[in-house]
CSV table of C-alpha atoms in Angstrom, one decimal:
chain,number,residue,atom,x,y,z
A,1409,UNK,CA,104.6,87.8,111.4
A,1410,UNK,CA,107.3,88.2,113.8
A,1411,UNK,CA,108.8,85.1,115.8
A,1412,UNK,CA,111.6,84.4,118.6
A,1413,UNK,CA,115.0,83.2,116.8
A,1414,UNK,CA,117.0,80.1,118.5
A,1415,UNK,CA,121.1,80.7,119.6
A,1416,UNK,CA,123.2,82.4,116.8
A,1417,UNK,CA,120.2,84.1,115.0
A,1418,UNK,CA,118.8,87.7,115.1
A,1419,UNK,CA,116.5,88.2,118.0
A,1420,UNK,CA,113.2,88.6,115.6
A,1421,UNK,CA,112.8,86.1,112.4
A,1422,UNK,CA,110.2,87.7,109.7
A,1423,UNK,CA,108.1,84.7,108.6
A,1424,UNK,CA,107.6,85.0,105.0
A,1425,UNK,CA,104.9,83.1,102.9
A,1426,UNK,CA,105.3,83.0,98.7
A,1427,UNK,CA,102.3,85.7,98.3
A,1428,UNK,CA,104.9,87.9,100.5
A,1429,UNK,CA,107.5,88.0,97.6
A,1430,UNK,CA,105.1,89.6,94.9
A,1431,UNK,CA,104.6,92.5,94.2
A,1432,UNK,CA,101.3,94.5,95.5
A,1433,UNK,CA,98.5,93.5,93.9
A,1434,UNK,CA,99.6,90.7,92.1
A,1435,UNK,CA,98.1,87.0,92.4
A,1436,UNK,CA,100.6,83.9,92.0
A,1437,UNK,CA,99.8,81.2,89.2
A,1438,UNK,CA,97.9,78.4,91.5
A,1439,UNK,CA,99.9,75.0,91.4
A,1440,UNK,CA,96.5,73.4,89.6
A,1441,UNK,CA,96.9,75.9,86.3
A,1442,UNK,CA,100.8,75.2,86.3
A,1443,UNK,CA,99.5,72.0,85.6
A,1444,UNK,CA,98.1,72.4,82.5
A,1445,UNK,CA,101.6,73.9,81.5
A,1446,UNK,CA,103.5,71.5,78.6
A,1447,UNK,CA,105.6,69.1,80.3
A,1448,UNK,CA,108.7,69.2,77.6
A,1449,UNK,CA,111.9,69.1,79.9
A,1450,UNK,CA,114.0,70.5,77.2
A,1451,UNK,CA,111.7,73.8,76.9
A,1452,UNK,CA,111.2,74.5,81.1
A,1453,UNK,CA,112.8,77.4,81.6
A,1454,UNK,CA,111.8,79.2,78.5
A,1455,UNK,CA,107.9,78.4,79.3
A,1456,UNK,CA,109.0,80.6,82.6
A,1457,UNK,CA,106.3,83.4,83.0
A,1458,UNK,CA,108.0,87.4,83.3
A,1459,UNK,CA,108.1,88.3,86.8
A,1460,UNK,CA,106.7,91.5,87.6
A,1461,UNK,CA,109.5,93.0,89.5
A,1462,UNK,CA,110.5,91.5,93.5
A,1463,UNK,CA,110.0,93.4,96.9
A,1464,UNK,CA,112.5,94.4,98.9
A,1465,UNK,CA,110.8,94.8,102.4
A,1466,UNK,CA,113.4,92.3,103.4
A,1467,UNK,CA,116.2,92.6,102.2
A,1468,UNK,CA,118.9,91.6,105.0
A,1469,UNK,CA,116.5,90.7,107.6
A,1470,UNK,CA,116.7,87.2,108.3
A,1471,UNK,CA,113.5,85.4,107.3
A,1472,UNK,CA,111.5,81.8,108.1
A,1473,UNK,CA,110.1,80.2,104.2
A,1474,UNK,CA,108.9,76.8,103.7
A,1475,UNK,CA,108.7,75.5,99.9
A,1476,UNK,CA,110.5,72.7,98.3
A,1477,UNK,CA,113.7,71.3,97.3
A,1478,UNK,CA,115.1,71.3,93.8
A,1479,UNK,CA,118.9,71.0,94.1
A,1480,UNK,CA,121.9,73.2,92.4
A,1481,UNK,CA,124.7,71.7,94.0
A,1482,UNK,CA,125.8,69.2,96.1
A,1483,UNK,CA,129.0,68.0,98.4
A,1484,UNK,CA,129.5,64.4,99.6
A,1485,UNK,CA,127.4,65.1,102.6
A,1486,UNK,CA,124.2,66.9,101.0
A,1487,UNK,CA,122.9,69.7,99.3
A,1488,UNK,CA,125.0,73.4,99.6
A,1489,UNK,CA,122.8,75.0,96.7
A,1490,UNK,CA,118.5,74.8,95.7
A,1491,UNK,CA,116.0,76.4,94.5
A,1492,UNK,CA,113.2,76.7,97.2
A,1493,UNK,CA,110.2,76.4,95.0
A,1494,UNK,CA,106.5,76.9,96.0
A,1495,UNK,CA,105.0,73.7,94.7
A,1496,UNK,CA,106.0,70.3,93.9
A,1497,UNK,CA,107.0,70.0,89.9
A,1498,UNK,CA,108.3,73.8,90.0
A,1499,UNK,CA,111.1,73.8,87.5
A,1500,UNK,CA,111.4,70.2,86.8
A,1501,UNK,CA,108.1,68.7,85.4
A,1502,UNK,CA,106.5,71.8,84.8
A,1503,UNK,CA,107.6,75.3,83.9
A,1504,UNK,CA,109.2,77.6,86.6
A,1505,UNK,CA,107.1,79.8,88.8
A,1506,UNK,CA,108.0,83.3,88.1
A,1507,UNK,CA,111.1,84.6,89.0
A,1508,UNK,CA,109.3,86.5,92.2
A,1509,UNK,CA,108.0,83.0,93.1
A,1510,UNK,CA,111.8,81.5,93.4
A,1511,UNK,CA,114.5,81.8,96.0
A,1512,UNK,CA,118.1,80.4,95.9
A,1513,UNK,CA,118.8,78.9,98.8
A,1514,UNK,CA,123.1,78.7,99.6
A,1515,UNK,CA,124.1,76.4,102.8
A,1516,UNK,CA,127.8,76.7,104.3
A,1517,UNK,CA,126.5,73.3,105.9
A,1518,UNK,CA,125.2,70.1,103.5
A,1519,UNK,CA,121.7,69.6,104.0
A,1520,UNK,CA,121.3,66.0,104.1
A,1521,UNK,CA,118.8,65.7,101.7
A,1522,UNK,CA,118.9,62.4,98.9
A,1523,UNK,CA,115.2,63.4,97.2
A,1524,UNK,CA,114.0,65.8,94.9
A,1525,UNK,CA,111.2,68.2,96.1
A,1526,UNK,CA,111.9,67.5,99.9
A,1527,UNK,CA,109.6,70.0,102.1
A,1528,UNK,CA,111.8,72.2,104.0
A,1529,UNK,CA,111.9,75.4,106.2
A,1530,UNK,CA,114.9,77.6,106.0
A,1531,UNK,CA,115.9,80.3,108.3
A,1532,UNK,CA,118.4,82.9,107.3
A,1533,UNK,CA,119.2,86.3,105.9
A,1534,UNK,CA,117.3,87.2,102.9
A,1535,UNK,CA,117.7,89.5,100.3
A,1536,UNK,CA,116.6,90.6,96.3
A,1537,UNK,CA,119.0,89.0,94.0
A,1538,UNK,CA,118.7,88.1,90.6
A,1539,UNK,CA,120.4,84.6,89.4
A,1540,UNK,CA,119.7,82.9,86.0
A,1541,UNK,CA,120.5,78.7,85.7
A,1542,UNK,CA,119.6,76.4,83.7
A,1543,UNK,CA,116.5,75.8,85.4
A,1544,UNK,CA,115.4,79.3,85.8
A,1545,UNK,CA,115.7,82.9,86.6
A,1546,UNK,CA,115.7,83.7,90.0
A,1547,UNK,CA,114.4,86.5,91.9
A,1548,UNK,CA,115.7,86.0,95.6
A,1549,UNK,CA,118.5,84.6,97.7
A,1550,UNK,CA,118.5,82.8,100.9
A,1551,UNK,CA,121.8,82.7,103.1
A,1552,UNK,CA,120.6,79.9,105.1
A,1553,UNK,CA,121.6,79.4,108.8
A,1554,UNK,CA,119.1,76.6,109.5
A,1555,UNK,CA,117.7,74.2,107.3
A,1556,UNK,CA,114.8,71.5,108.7
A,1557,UNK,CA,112.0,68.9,107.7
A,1558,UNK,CA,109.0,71.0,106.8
A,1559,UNK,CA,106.5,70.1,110.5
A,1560,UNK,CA,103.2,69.6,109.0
C-alpha cells in the first residue's frame, strides 16, 4: 500500500505489515504460541527460531511499520536504538520472533520514550541487514526519519 509522505520524506511511503518481511509462503509464529515458549531470561535469545531467509522488495525505499519498542540504546533525551518487535514480550519475556520478524530501528533524534514495549510507527528508509545482540539476531534495519505514538 502506497501513501503520501509529509515535508523532508520521499514523495511515496511503502506501508509495510510483519507478514510483509517473510518470505513467500511462510506463516509467522502467532503471539498466542510464543506464549507457551519457556520464559528463562537467561536462555531468550538461544530459544530464537531460524529465520528462513528476509526479502528485499524494499530495500532503500522508505517504509511506514508499526510494532513495539524494546530499546538498544539510549541518550539523556530518549531512545537512538530498538528493536521494533511484532508483539508485546518479543525478546524480553519470551523468545525472539525470528530474525525476519525483527527490525533495528536507529534515530539521529531521541525518541522520548521512558517504557518498555511502547506502540510506535516509524517512517524511514528500510533495508535487509543482518545484526546479532544480546537480545537477538536481527534481520532488518530501519533508518528512521519519524518516530510517533502508534493511533489506534
Amino acid at each position: 500500500m502506497l501513501a503520501t509522505a509529509g515535508p523532508g520524506l520521499a514523495e511515496t511511503i511503502v506501508d509495510l505489515g510483519w507478514k510483509d518481511l517473510l518470505p513467500e509462503g511462510e506463516t509467522p509464529v502467532p503471539p498466542d504460541l510464543q506464549s507457551l515458549l519457556p520464559h528463562d531470561e537467561s536462555a531468550m535469545a538461544a530459544g530464537q527460531p531460524a529465520s528462513s531467509g528476509v526479502r528485499t522488495d524494499w530495500n532503500g525505499q522508505i517504509v511506514r511499520m508499526s510494532g513495539f519498542i524494546v530499546p538498544i540504546d539510549f541518550d539523556g533525551r530518549g531512545v537512538t536504538a530498538f528493536i521494533l518487535v511484532p508483539y508485546v514480550g518479543a525478546c524480553v519475556h519470551v523468545p525472539p520472533p525470528p530474525a525476519n520478524q525483527l527490525v533495528l530501528v536507529t534515530a539521529s533524534e531521541p525518541y522520548p520514550s521512558d517504557r518498555l514495549f511502547e506502540a510506535v510507527t516509524v517512517t524511514g528508509m528500510f533495508g535487509t541487514a543482518a545484526t546479532s545482540t544480546q537480545l537477538a539476531d536481527i534481520g532488518y534495519a530501519l533508518s528512521a526519519e519519524d518516530i510517533e505514538p502508534f493511533r489506534y
